XYZ file of C-alpha atoms in Angstrom:
402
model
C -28.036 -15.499 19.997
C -24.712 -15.608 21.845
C -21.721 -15.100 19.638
C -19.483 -17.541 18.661
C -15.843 -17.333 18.933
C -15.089 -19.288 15.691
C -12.610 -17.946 13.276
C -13.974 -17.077 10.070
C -11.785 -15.494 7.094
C -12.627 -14.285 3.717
C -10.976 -13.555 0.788
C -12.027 -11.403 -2.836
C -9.971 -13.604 -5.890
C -11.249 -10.869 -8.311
C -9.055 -12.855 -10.721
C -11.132 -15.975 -10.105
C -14.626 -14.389 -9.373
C -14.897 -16.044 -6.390
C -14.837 -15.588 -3.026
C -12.956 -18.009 -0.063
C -14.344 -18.514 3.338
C -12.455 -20.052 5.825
C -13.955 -21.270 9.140
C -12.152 -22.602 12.372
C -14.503 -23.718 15.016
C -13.970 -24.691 18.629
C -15.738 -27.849 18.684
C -15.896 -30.648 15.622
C -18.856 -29.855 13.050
C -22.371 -31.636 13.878
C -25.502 -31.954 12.484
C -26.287 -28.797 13.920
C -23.691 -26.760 11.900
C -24.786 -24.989 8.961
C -23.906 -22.134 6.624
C -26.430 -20.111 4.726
C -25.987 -16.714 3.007
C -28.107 -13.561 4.248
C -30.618 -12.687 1.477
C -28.689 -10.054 -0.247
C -25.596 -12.097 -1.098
C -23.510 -9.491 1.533
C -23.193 -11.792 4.849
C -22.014 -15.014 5.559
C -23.956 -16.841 8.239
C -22.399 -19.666 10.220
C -24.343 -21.792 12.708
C -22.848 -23.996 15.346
C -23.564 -25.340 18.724
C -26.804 -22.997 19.086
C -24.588 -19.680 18.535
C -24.166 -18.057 15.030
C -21.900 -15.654 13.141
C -22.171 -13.304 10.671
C -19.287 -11.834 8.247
C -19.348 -8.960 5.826
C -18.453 -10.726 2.686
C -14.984 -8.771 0.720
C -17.665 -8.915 -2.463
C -21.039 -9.453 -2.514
C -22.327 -12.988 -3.540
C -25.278 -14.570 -5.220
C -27.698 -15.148 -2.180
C -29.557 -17.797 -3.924
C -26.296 -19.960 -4.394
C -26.426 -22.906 -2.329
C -23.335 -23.688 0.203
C -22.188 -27.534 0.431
C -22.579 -29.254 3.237
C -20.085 -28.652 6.191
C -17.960 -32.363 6.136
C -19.057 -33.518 9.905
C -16.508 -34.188 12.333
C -13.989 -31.695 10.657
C -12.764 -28.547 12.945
C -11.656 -26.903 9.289
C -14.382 -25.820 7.022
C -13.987 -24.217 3.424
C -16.717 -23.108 0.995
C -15.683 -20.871 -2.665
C -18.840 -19.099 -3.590
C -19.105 -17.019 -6.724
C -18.804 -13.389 -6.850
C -21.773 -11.538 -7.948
C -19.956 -8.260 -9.795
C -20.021 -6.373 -12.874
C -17.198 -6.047 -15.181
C -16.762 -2.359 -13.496
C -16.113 -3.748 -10.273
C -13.427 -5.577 -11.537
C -11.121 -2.621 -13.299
C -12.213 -0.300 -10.468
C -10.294 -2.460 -8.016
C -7.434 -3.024 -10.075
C -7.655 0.209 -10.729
C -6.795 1.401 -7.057
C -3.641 -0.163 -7.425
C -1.584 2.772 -8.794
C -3.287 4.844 -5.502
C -0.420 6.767 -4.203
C -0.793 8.214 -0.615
C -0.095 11.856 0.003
C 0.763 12.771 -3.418
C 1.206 16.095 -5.028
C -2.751 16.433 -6.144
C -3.784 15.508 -2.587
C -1.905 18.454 -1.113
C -2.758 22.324 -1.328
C -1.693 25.629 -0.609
C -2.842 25.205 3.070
C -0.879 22.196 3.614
C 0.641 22.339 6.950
C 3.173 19.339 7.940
C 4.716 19.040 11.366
C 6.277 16.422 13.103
C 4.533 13.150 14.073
C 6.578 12.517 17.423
C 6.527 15.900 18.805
C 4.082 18.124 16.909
C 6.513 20.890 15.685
C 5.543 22.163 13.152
C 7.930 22.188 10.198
C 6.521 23.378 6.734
C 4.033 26.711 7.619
C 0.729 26.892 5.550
C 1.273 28.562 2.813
C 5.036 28.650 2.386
C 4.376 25.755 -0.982
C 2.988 27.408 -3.311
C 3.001 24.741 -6.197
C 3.513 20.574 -5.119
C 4.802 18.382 -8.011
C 5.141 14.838 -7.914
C 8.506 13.064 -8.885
C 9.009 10.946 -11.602
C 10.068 7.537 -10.650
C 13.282 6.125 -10.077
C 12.689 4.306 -13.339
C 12.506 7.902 -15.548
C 15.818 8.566 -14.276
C 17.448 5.464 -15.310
C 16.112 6.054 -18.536
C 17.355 9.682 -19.317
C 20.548 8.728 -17.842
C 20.617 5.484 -20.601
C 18.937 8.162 -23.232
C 21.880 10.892 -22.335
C 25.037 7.868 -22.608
C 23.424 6.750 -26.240
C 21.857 9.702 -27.663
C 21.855 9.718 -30.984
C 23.798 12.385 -32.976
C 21.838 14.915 -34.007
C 22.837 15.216 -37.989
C 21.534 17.920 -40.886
C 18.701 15.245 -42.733
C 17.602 15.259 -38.957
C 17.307 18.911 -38.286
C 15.937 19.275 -41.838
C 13.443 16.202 -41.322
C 12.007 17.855 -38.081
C 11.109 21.739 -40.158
C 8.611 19.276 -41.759
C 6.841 18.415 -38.443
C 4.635 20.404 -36.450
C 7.122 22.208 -34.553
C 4.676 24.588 -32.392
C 3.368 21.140 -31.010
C 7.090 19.647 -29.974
C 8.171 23.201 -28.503
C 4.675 23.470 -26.805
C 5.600 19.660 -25.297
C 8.803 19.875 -24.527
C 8.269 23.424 -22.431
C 5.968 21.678 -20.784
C 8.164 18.822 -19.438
C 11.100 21.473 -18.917
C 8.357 23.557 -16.735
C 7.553 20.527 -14.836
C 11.781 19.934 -14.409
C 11.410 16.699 -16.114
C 13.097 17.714 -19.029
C 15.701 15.465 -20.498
C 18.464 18.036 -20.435
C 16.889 19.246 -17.261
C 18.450 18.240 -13.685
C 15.574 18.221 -10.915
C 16.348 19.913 -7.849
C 14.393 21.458 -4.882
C 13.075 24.750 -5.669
C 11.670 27.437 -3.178
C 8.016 27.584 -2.580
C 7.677 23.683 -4.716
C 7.161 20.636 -2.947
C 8.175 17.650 -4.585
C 6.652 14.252 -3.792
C 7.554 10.765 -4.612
C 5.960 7.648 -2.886
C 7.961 8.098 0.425
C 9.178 11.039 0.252
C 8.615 15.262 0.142
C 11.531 17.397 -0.784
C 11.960 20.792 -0.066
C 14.500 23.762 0.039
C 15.861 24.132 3.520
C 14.676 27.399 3.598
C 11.070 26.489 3.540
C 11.458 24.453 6.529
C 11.572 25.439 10.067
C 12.217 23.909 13.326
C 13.871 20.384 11.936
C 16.217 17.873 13.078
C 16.763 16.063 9.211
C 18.399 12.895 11.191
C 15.495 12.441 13.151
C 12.583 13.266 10.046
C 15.059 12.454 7.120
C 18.109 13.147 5.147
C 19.625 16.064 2.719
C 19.784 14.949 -0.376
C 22.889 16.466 -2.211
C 21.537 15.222 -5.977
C 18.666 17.203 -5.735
C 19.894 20.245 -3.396
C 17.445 20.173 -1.032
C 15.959 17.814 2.339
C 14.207 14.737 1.444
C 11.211 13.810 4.772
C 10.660 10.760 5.098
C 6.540 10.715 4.812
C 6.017 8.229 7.988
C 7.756 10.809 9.971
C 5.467 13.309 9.515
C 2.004 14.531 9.397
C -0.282 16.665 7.997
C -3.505 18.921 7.935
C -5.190 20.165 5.406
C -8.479 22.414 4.578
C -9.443 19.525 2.355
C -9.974 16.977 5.246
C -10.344 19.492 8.424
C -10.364 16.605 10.950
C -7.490 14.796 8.913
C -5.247 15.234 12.109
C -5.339 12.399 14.591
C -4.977 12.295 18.135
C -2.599 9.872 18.462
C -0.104 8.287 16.107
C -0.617 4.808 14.780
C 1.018 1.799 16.901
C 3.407 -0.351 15.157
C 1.524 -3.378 14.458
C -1.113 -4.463 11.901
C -3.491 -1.331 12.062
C -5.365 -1.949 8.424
C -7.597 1.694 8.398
C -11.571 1.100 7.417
C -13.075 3.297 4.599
C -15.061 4.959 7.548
C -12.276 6.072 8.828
C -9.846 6.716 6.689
C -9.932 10.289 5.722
C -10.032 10.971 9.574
C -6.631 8.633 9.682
C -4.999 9.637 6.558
C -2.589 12.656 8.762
C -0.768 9.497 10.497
C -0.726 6.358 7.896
C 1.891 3.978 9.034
C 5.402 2.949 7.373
C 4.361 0.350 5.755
C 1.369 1.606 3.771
C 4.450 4.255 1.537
C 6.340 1.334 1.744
C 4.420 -1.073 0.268
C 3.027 1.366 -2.053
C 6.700 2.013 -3.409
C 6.801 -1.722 -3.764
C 3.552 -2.291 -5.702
C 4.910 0.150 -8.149
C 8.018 -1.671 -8.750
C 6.454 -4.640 -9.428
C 4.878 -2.759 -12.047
C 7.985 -1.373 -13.761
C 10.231 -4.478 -12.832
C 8.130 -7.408 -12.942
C 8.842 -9.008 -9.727
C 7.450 -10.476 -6.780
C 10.338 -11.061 -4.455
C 11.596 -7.907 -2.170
C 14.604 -7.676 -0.262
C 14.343 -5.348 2.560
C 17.807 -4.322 4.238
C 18.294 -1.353 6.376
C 20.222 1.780 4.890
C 22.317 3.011 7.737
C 23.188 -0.542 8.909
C 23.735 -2.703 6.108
C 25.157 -5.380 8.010
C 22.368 -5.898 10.195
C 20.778 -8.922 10.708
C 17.104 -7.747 10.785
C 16.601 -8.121 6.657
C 13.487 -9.271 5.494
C 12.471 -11.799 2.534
C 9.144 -10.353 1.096
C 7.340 -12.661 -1.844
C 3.986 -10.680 -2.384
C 1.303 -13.311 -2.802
C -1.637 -11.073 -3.721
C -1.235 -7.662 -4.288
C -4.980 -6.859 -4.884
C -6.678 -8.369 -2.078
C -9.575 -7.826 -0.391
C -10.619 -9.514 2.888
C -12.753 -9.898 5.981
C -12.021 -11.703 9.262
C -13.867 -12.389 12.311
C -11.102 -10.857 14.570
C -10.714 -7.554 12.507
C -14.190 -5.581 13.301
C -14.384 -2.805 10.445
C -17.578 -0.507 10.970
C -20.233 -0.001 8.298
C -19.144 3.674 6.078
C -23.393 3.996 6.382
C -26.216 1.857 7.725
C -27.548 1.234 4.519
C -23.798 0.468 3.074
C -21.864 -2.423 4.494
C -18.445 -2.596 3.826
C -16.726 -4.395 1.252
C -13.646 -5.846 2.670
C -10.385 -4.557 3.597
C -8.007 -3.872 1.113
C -4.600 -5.055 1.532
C -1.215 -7.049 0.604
C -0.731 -11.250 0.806
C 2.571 -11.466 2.025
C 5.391 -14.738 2.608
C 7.897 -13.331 4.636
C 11.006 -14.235 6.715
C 13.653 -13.412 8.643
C 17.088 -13.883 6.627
C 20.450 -13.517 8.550
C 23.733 -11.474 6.596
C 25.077 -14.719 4.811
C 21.877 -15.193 3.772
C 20.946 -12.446 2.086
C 24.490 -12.140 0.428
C 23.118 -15.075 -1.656
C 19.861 -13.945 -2.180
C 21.204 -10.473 -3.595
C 22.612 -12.994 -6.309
C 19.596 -14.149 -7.524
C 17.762 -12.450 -10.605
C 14.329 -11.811 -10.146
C 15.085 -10.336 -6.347
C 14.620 -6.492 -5.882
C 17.020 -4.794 -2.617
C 15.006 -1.964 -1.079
C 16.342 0.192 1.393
C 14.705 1.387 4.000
C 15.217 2.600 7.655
C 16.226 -0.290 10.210
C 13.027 0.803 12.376
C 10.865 0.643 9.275
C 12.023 -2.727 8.926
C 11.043 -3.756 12.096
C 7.474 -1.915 12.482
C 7.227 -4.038 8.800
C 7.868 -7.318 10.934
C 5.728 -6.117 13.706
C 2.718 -5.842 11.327
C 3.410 -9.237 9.693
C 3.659 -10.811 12.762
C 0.787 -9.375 14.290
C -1.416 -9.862 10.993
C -1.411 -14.227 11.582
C -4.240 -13.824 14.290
C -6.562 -12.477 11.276
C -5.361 -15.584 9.367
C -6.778 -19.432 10.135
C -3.687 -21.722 11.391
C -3.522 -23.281 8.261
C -2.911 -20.254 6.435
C -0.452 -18.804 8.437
C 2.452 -20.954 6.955
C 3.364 -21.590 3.049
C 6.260 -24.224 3.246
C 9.090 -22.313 5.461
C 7.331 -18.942 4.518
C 5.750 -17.239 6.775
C 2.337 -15.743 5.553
C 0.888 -12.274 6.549
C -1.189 -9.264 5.881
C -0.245 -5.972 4.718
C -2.164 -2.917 4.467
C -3.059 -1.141 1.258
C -3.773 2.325 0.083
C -6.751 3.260 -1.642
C -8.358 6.611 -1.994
């Protein structure tokens, strides 16, 4: 049958165990317009005017369920059928949360990282001989707190601690010293280490060749060595021997299918590190609202109000085509970020820095707007009447999982 060019739109609420559909059709629903489910719970099927549709569920449903009635006359159709999963499925998506792109276990001796713009490369194979990932910003907030009210260390205290298993402590705390996260220990770059945080590598600057830190990054005088920015860069790898792509990722919304992501991995955009950085702060700080403001230009107007909706999701859409990984293995949705956003102007977002419950994150002005580029460009995936929440905008942010 001829294809349809209906919108339909999905949604995973693993919270819920259920799954939305959302359909927009051309014409008012008739008689003729019906929904069924294919027989292994994995497609939605829509039928209208003589043409159908079929969608890759985000989660696989119970095929025998049976779908209301589409209300006739209506151009908007909604159905919330139940998701067929295990308690496994549940914690293994949740579970992909804390995914961190390009950190220090997905990196190797090989590693080679050159520039994304003009291919130079700038970190040789071989020259790291040992990658570490960074604590968070969080650790260093608290040994700075532990370091201002440390306790004093008196005699019952020194003669309290003969009594414990020393060889354990001194095995523990040589550990954390080794791994220059030490309390008394000040992290720094190191020759032949490469140190990784969520956005970030940092190296010596005699491990690098070839670089123009302004244009890939920034030296970092706290830690003594140059801090890369990670969307300016990419990488190969013996690991993933076609990880390199051909061309670099365009500024809008360009969410990466599992089928293709290990081929796409060299050249993620901004705003998967980005948003990564922000799903972990949520974590530690228990917020939802982001405030994104340029570093070099703090009074510019291009800030950005981010309330993250869904942090978890999982979705399919009509207008975003994501190949099968196999034939026999559809795929499960695209994982991704709910986001209301907007635009907030200087005065604006003097108030809003005011307000508690509101994390500032700095980022590069042209992250900032490739961020707003995505957003934007996310809303044709969405149905009309989801693309607005009140005087929020509402868009689509892509996740990382490994």
């Amino acid at each position: 049958m001829a294809q349809s060019s209906c919108l339909i739109y999905a949604e995973l609420l693993s919270n819920i165990r259920q799954i939305s559909v959302l359909a927009v059709l051309e014409t008012p629903c008739n008689t003729s317009t019906k929904a069924n489910l294919s027989d292994d719970g994995q497609q939605f099927m829509l039928l209208h005017n003589g043409r159908l549709q079929k969608l890759y569920l985000p989660g696989k449903s119970l095929s025998t369920f049976r779908l209301q009635l589409p209300i006739l006359g209506s151009k908007e159709l909604s159905w919330r059928l139940p998701w067929a999963a295990e308690a496994t499925d549940v914690s293994r998506y949740d579970s992909h949360l804390s995914d961190v792109p390009w950190s220090a276990k997905s990196m190797g001796t090989h590693t080679e990282l050159s520039c994304r713009i003009c291919n130079e490369t700038i970190l040789e194979k071989g020259t790291i001989k040992t990658w570490k990932d960074l604590p968070s910003d969080d650790w260093a907030e608290m040994m700075d707190f532990w370091h201002c009210h440390k306790p004093d260390d008196h005699k019952n205290s020194k003669d309290s601690i003969k009594h414990t298993n020393s060889s354990g402590l001194s095995k523990c705390n040589n550990c954390l010293v080794e791994r220059a996260y030490g309390a008394n220990s000040k992290i720094s770059a190191q020759s032949g280490v490469g140190f990784v945080d969520i956005t970030t590598f940092l190296f010596r600057k005699e491990d690098c060749s070839k670089i123009q830190i302004e244009k890939l990054g920034y030296y970092d005088l706290d830690f003594l060595g140059i801090k890369f920015y990670k969307w300016r860069l990419q990488y190969t790898n013996p690991l993933t021997p076609n990880s390199l792509s051909s061309s670099a990722s365009p500024p809008g919304f360009t969410l990466i299918s599992s089928s293709s992501k290990k081929n796409n991995d060299a050249r993620l955009p901004a705003s998967i590190f980005v948003m990564s950085r922000i799903i972990s702060q949520m974590a530690s700080h228990l917020v939802t609202k982001f405030l994104l403001t340029p570093t070099s230009l703090p009074n510019c107007k291009t800030k950005i109000l981010l309330w993250i909706f869904g942090a978890s999701l999982r979705f399919s859409s009509s207008r975003f085509n994501v190949p099968s990984v196999s034939r026999s293995s559809p795929p499960y949705g695209q994982p991704a970020i709910k986001v209301f956003w907007k635009l907030v102007s200087g005065n604006d977002a003097n108030s809003i820095r005011d307000n508690i419950g509101i994390e500032e994150v700095f980022i590069p002005s042209y992250v900032i707007s490739e961020i707003e580029d995505a957003l934007t460009s996310s809303s044709v995936l969405l149905p009309a009447c989801s693309q607005k929440y009140q005087e929020w905008n509402v868009g689509l942010l892509e996740r990382y999982e490994e």
